[in-house]
Short mmCIF file of C-alpha atoms in Angstrom, two decimals:
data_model
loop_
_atom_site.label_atom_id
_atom_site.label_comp_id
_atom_site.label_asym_id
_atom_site.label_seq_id
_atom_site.Cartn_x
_atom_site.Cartn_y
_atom_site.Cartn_z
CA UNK A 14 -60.42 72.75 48.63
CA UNK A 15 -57.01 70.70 48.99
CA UNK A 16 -56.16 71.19 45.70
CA UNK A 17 -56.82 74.88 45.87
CA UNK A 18 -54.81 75.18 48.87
CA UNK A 19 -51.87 73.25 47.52
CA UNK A 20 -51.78 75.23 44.55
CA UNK A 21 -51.71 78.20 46.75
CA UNK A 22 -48.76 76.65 49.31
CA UNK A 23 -46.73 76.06 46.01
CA UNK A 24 -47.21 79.37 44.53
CA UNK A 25 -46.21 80.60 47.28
CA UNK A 26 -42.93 79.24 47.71
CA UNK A 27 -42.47 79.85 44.28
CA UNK A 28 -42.70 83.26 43.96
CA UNK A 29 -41.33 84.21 47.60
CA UNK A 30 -38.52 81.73 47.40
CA UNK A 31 -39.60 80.86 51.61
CA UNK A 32 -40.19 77.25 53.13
CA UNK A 33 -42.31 78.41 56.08
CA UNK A 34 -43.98 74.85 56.99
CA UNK A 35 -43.78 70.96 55.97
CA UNK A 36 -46.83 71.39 54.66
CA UNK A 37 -45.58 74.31 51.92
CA UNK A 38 -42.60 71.60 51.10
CA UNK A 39 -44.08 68.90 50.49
CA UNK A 40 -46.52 70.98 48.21
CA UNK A 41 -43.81 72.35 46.05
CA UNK A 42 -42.34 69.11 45.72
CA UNK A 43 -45.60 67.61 44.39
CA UNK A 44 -45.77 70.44 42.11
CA UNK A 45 -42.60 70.59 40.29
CA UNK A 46 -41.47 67.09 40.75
CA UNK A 47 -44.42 65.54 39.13
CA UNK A 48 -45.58 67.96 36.49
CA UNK A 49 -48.95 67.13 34.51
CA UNK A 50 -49.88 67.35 31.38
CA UNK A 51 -50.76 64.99 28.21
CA UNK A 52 -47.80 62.69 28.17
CA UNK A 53 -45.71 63.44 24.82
CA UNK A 54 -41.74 64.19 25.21
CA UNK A 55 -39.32 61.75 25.98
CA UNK A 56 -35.27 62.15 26.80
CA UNK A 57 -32.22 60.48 27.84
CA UNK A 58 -29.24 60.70 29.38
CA UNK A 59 -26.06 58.56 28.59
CA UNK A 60 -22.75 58.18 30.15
CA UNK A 61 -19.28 56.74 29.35
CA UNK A 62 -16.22 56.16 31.08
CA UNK A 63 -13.17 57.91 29.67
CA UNK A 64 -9.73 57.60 29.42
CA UNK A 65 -6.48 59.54 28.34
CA UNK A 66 -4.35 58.38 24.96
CA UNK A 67 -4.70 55.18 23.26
CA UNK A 68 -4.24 51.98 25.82
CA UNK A 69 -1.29 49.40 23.98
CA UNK A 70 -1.52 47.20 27.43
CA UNK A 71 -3.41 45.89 30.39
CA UNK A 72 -3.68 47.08 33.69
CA UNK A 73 -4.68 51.01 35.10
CA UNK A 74 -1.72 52.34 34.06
CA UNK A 75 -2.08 51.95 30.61
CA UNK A 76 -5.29 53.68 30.63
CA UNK A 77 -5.20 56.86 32.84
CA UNK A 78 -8.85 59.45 33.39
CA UNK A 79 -8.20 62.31 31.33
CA UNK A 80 -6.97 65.41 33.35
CA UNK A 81 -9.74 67.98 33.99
CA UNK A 82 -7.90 70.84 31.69
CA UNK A 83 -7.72 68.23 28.68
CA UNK A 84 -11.49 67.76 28.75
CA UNK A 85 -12.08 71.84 29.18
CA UNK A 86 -9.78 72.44 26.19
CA UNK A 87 -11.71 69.47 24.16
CA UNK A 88 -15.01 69.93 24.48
CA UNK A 89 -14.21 74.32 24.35
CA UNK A 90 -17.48 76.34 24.47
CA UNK A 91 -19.46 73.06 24.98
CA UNK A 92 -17.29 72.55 28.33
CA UNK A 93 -19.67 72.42 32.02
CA UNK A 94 -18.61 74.96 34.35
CA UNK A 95 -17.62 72.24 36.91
CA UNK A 96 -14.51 72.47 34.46
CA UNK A 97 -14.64 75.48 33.20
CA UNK A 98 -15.93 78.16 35.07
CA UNK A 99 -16.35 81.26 32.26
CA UNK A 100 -17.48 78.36 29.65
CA UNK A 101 -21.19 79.53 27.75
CA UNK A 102 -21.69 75.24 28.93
CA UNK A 103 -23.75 75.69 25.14
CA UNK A 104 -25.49 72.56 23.94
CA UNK A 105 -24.11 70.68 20.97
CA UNK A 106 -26.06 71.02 17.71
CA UNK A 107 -28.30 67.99 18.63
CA UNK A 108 -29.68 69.74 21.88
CA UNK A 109 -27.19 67.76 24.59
CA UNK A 110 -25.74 68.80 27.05
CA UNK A 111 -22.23 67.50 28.34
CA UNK A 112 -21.55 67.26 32.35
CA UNK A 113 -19.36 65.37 33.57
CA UNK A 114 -19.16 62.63 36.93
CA UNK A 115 -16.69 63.15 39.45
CA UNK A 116 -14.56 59.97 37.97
CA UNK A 117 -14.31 61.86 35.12
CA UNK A 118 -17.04 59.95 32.98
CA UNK A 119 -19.14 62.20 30.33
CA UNK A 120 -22.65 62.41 30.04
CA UNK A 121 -24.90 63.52 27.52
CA UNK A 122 -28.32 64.88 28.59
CA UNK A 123 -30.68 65.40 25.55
CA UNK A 124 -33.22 67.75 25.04
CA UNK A 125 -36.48 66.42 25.16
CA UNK A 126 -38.07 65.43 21.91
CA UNK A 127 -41.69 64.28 20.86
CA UNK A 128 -40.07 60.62 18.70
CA UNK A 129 -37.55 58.25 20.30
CA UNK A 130 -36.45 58.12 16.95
CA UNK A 131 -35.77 61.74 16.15
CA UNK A 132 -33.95 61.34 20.27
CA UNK A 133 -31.82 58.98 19.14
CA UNK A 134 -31.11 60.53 15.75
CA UNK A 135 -29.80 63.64 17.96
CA UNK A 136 -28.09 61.62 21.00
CA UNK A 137 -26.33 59.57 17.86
CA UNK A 138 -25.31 63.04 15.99
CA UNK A 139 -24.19 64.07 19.12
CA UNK A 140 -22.30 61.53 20.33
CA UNK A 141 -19.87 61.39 16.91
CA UNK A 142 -19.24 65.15 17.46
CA UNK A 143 -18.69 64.92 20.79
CA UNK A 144 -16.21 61.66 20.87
CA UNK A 145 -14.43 64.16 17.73
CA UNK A 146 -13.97 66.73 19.98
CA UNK A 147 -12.44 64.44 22.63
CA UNK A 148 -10.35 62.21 20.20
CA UNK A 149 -9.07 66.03 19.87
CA UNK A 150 -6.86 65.31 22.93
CA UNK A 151 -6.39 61.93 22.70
CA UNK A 152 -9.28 61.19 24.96
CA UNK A 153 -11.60 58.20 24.47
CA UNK A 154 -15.02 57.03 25.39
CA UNK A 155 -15.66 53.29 26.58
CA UNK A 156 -18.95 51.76 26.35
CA UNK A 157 -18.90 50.22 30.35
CA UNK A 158 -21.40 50.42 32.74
CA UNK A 159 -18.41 49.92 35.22
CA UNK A 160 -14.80 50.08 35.29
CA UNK A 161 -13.52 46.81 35.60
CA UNK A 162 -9.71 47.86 35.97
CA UNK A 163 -8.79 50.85 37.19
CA UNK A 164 -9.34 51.86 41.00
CA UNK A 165 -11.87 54.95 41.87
CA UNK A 166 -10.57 58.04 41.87
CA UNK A 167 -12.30 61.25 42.29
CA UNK A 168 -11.24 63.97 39.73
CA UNK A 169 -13.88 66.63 40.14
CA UNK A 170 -13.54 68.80 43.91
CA UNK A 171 -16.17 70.28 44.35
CA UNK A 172 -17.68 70.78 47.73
CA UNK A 173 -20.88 68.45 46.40
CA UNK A 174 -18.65 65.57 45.88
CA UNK A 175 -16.58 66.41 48.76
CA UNK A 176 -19.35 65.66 50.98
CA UNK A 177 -21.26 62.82 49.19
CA UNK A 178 -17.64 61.45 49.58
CA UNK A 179 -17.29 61.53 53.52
CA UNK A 180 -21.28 60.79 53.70
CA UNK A 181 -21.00 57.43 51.81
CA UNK A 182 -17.55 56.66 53.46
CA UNK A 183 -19.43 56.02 56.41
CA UNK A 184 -21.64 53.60 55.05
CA UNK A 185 -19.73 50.97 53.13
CA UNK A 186 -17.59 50.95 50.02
CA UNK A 187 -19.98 51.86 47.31
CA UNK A 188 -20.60 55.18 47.08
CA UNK A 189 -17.18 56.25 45.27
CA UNK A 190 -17.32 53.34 43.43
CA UNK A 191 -20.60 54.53 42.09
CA UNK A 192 -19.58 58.14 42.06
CA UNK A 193 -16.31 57.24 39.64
CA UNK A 194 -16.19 53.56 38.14
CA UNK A 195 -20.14 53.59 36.92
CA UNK A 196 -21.82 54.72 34.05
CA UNK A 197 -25.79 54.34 32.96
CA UNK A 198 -28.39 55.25 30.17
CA UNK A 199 -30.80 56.84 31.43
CA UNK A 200 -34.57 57.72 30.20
CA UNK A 201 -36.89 60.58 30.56
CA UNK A 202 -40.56 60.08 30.17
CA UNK A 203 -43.42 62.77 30.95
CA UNK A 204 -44.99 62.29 34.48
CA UNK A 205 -48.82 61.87 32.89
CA UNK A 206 -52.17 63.33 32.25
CA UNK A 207 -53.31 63.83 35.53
CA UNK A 208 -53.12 62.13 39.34
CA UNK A 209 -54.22 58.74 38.20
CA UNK A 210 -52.04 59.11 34.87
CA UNK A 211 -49.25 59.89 36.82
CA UNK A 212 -49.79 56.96 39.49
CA UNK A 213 -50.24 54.23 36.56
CA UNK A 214 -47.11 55.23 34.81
CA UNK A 215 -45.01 55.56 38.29
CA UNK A 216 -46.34 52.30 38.95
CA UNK A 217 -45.35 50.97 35.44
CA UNK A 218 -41.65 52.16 35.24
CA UNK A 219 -40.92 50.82 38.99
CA UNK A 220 -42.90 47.29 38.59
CA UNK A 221 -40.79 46.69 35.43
CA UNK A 222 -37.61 47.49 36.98
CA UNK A 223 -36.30 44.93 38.20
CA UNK A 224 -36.97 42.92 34.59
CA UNK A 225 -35.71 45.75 32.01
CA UNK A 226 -32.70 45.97 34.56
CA UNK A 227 -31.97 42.45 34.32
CA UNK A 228 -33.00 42.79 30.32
CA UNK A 229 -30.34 45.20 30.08
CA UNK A 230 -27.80 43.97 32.82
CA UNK A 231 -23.94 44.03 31.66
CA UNK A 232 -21.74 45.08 34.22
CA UNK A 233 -20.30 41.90 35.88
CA UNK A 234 -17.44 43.21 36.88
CA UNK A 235 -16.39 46.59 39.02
CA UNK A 236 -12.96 46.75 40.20
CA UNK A 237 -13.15 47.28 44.31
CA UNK A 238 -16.54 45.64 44.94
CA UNK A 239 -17.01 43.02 47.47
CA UNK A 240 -16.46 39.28 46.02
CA UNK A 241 -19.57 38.04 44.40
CA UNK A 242 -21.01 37.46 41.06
CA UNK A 243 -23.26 39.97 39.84
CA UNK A 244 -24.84 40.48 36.46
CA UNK A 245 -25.17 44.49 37.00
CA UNK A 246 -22.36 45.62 39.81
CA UNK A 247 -23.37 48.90 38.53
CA UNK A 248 -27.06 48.68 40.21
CA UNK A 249 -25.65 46.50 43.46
CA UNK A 250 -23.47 49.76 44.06
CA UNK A 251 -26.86 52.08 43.72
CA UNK A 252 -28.97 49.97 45.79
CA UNK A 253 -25.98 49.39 48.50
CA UNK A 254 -24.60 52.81 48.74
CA UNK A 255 -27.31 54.66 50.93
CA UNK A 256 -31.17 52.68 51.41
CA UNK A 257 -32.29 55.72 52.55
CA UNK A 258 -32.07 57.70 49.46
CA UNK A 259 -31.66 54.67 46.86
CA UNK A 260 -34.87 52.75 47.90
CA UNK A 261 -38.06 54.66 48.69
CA UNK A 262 -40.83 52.52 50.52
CA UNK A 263 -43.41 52.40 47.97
CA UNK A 264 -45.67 49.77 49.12
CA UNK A 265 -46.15 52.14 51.77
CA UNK A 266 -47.47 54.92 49.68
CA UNK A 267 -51.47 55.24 48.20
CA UNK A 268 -50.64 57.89 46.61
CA UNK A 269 -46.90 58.45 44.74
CA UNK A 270 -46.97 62.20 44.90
CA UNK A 271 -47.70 62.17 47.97
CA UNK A 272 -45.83 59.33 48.95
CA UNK A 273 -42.39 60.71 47.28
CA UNK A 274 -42.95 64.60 48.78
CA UNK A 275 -42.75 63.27 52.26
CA UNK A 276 -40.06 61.32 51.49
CA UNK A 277 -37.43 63.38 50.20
CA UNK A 278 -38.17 65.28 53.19
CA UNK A 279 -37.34 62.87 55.51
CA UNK A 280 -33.98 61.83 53.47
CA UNK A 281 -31.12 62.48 55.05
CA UNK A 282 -29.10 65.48 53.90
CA UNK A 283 -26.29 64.48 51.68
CA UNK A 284 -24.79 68.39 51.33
CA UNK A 285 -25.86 71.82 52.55
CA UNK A 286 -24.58 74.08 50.03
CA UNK A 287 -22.45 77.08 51.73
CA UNK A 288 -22.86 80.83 50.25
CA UNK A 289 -19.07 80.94 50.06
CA UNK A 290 -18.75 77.73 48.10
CA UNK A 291 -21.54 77.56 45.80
CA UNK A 292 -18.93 76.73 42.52
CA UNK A 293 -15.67 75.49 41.90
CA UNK A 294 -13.11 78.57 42.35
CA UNK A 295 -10.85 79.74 39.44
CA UNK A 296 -8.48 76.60 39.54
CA UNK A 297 -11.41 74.38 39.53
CA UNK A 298 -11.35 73.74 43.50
CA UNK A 299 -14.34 74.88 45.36
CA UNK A 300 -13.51 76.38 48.72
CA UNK A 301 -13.93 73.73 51.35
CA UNK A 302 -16.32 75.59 53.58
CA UNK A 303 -18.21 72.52 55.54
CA UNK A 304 -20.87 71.29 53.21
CA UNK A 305 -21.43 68.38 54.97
CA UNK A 306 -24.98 68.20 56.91
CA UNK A 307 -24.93 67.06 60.79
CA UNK A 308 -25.12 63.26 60.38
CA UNK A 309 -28.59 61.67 60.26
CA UNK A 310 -30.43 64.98 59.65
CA UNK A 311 -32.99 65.45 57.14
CA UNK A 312 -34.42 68.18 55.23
CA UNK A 313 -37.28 68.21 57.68
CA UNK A 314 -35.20 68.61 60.44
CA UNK A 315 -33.57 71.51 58.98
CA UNK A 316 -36.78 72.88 58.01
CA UNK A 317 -38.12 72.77 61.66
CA UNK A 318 -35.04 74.83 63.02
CA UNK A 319 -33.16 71.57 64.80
CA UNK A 320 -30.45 72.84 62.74
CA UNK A 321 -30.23 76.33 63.82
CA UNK A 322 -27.39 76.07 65.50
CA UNK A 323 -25.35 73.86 62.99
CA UNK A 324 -26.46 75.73 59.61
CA UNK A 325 -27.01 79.27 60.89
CA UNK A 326 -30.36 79.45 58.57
CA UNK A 327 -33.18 78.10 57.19
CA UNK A 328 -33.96 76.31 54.22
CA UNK A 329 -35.45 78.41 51.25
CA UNK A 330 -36.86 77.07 47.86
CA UNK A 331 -33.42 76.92 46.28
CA UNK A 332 -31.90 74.40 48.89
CA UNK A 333 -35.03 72.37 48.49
CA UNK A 334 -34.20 72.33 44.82
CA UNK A 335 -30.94 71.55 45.58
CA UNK A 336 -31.79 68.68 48.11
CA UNK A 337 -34.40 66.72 45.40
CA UNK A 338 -30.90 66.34 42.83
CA UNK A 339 -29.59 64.53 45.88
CA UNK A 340 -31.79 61.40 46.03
CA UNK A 341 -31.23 58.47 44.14
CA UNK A 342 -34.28 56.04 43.59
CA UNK A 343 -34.34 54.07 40.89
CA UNK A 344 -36.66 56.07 38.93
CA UNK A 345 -36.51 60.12 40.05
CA UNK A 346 -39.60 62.40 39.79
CA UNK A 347 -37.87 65.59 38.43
CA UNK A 348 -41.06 67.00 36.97
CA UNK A 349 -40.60 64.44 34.74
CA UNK A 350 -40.03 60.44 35.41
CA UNK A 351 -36.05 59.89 35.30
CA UNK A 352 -35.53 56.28 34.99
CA UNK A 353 -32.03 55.27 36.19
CA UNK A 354 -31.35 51.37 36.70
CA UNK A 355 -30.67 50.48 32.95
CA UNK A 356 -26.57 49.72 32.44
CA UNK A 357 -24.73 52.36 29.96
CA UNK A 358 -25.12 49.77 27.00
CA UNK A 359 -22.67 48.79 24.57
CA UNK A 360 -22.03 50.69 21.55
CA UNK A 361 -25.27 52.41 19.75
CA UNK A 362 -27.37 49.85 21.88
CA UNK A 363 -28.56 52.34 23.83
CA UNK A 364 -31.47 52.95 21.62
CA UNK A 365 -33.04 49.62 22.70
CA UNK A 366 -34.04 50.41 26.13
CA UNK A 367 -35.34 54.06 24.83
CA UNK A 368 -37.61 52.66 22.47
CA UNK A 369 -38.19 49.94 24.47
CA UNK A 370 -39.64 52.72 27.55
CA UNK A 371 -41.21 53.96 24.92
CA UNK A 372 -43.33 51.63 23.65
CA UNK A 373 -44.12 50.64 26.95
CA UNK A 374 -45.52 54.24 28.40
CA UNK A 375 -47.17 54.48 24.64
CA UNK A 376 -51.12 54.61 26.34
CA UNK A 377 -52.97 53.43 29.40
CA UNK A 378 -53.18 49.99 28.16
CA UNK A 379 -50.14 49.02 27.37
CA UNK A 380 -49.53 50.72 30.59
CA UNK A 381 -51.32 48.54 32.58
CA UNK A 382 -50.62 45.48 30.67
CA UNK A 383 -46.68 46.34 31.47
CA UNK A 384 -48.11 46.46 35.18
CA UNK A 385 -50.00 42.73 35.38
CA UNK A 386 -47.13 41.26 33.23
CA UNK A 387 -44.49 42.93 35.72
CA UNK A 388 -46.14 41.94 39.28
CA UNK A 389 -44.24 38.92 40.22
CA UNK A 390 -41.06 40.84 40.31
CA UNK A 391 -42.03 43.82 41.98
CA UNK A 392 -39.46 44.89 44.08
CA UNK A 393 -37.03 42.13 43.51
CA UNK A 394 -34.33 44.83 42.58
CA UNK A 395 -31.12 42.89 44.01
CA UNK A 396 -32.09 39.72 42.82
CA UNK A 397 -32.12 41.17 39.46
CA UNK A 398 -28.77 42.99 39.94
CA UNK A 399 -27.77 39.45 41.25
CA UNK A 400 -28.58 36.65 39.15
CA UNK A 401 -30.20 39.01 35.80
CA UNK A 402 -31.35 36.47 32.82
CA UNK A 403 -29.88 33.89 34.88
CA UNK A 404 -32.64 34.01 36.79
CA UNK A 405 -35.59 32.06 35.45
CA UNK A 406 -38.44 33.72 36.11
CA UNK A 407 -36.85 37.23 35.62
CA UNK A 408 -36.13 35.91 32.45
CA UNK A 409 -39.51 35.17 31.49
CA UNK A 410 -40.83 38.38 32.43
CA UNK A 411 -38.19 40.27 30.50
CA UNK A 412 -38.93 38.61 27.35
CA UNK A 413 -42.76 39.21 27.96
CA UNK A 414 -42.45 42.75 28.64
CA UNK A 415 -40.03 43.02 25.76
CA UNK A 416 -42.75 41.69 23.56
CA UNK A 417 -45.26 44.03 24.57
CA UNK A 418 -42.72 46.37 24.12
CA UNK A 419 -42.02 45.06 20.25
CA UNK A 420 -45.53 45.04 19.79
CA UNK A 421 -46.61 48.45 20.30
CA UNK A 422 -42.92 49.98 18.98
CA UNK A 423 -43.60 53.43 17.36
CA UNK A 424 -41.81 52.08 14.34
CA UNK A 425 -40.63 49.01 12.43
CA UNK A 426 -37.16 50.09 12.70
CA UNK A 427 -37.66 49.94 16.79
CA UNK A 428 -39.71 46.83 16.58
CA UNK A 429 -36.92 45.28 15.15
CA UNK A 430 -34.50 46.15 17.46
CA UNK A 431 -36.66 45.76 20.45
CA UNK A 432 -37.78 42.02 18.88
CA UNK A 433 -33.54 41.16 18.63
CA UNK A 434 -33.56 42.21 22.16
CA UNK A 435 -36.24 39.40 23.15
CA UNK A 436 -34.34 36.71 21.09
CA UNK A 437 -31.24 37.52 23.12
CA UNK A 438 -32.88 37.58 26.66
CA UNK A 439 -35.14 34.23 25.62
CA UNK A 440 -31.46 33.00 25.13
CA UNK A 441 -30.49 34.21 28.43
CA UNK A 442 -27.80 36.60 27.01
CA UNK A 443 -27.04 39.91 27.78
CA UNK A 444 -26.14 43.14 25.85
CA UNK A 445 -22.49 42.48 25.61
CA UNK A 446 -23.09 39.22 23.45
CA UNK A 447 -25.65 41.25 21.48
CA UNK A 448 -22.87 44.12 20.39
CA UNK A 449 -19.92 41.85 19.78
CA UNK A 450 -21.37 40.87 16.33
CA UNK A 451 -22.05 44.59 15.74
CA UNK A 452 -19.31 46.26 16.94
CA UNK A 453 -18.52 48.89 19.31
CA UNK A 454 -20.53 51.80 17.79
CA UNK A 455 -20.63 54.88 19.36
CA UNK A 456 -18.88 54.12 22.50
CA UNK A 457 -15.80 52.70 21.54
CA UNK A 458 -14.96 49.10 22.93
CA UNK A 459 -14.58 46.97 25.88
CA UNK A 460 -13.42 47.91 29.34
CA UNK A 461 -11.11 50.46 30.37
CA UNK A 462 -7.62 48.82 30.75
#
């Protein structure tokens, strides 16, 4: 009968577009946020920094962000409307996608593809055509998971960024650090089977964490961070920006579709999306039409009419849509399982941690294998972000789970990479001493200067 009826709530909102109780909410949000099916497609994402001409010196100056026009022209029919507003935003011949972050770094977003290795054939193909079209205008990529040099700056002005701005202001100096100086690779796995499916795997990608972030840690440096040494300043900035939205209590939760659909509910609003500043305007400037929320209120609120007054409406399906883009755990239930606290990596390294996932989510048991190996450092996020392979037993577990990993690779070519990966964390190095005897791939190298 609960099933049935949840079913029901989420048609519901689905086809009338109306929020009419908590209830329908935090239906829909099970629904679509945790889709099941047989688990088969994977995807990523992966970001760069970017800057303008060739840099000859040190320092910020020598190494501006590209202007906003320069990456329209380069990138042409392939161009997001958050830069171009009449661009088709087509994908590249791979299947990507190109957005781009406020600080003017460039993602790619993949399609989703049944092989890691026919993913990272694509992101790869993509990637060359995409850093052509940019060295077009004499703009580069750098392989960083944070800018090292150069202060943040916020190139994009839309009303979104406007008000995660002034929210995060508020709370300490990370969140336009993280919104402009950061960069990640990011993977996509299918939620699972069915409820128990998709508990083991949520269980799985967030008991690993803290090891595979370690595994993959190489961000020590991020120019305007508090002193301290850090082996990801990258993940310190996600995890210090906003604990309400970055760190969901799990342990708390029985259930993780349940647990996460009451949740983002009771997140605080981080924008409330105005009908007369929905997009950037012709000159790339969305009107500035108050999209930030009363402070402390959450979607629930607004849903129960405390925001009446404030607002002038209720929520509908759309800003509930809206909202779920908004929250930042480290792994995001957007009807599929976003995992987001890997470091951009250097070079064509990024193809480690993808086949890496992978092999992990590969079938039940390696599943819950990942699971028992992963226990001891469930939930020790920061001290991963802190001390990384430094750490002993982090360490440990990395090159365990990397094993496992190697072990149950879909190929020999990715066993091979993922078995270089354990040698260099059993040596306690990260990523950037793995690519400097490779080279600097697809990314270009080193830091922004």
């Amino acid at each position: 009968m609960a099933v049935t009826l949840e079913s029901e709530l989420v048609s519901r909102v689905i086809h009338d577009g109306e929020l009419n109780s908590r209830a329908a909410a935090e239906a829909y949000i099970g629904g679509v946020c945790f889709k099941q099916g047989p688990p088969t497609l994977i995807g990523a994402e992966l970001e760069w920094l970017t800057v303008q001409g060739e840099c000859q010196a040190s320092g910020p100056s020598a190494a501006p962000r590209p202007q906003l026009t320069a990456l329209a022209d380069a990138l042409g029919p392939y161009a997001p409307r958050s830069i171009a507003p009449d661009s088709p935003e087509e994908p590249l011949p791979g299947g990507s996608r190109v957005t781009i972050e406020p600080g003017g770094q460039i993602e790619l977003s993949s399609a989703p593809f049944a092989d890691a290795a026919q993913l990272s054939t694509s992101l790869r193909d993509d990637a060359r055509l995409l850093r052509e079209l940019l060295q077009s205008r004499s703009i580069r990529t750098v392989s960083a998971a944070a800018d090292a040099d150069r202060r943040p700056k916020r190139l994009l002005q839309l009303p979104r960024y406007r008000a995660m701005e002034q929210t995060f202001a508020g709370i300490g100096p990370f969140g336009k650090l993280m919104m402009c100086n950061t960069a990640a690779t990011q993977v996509s796995v299918d939620a699972g089977a069915d409820r128990a499916d998709v508990a083991a795997r949520w269980t799985a990608l967030y008991a690993i964490g803290p090891a595979m972030l370690a595994a993959f840690a190489c961000s020590p440096a991020l120019r305007g961070a508090p002193a301290g040494d850090w082996a990801s300043q990258r993940m310190r900035a996600w995890l210090r920006l906003d604990n309400a939205r970055t760190r969901p209590p799990l342990m708390d939760w029985a259930d993780p579709i349940v647990g996460y659909s009451r949740w983002a509910l009771d997140v605080p609003l981080l924008c409330v999306r105005r009908p007369d500043g929905d997009g950037p305007s012709a000159n790339g400037h969305g009107a500035d039409t108050g999209w930030s929320p009363p402070p402390g209120a959450t979607f629930a609120d607004w849903l129960s009419g405390a925001l009446d007054d404030e607002v002038g409406r209720r929520p509908d399906r759309n800003d509930l849509d809206y909202h779920l883009t908004t929250l930042f755990p480290p792994v995001r239930a957007s009807g599929y399982l976003e995992v987001r606290y890997i470091d951009a990596q250097p070079g064509d390294s990024w193809t480690v941690p993808i086949h890496v996932l992978d092999a992990l989510m590969s079938s039940r048991t390696v599943v819950a294998e990942a699971i028992a190996i992963a226990a001891p450092l469930a939930g020790h996020w920061l001290d991963a972000a802190r001390h990384g392979l430094a750490d002993l037993e982090i360490r440990a577990v990395a090159v365990e789970l990397l094993s496992l990993a190697a072990a149950n690779a879909a190929s020999a070519e990715a066993a091979r990479e993922i078995e270089s990966a354990v040698e260099r964390c059993r040596g306690g190095q990260g990523p950037v001493a793995e690519s400097a005897a490779g080279g600097a791939g697809a990314g270009g190298s080193g830091v922004a200067s």
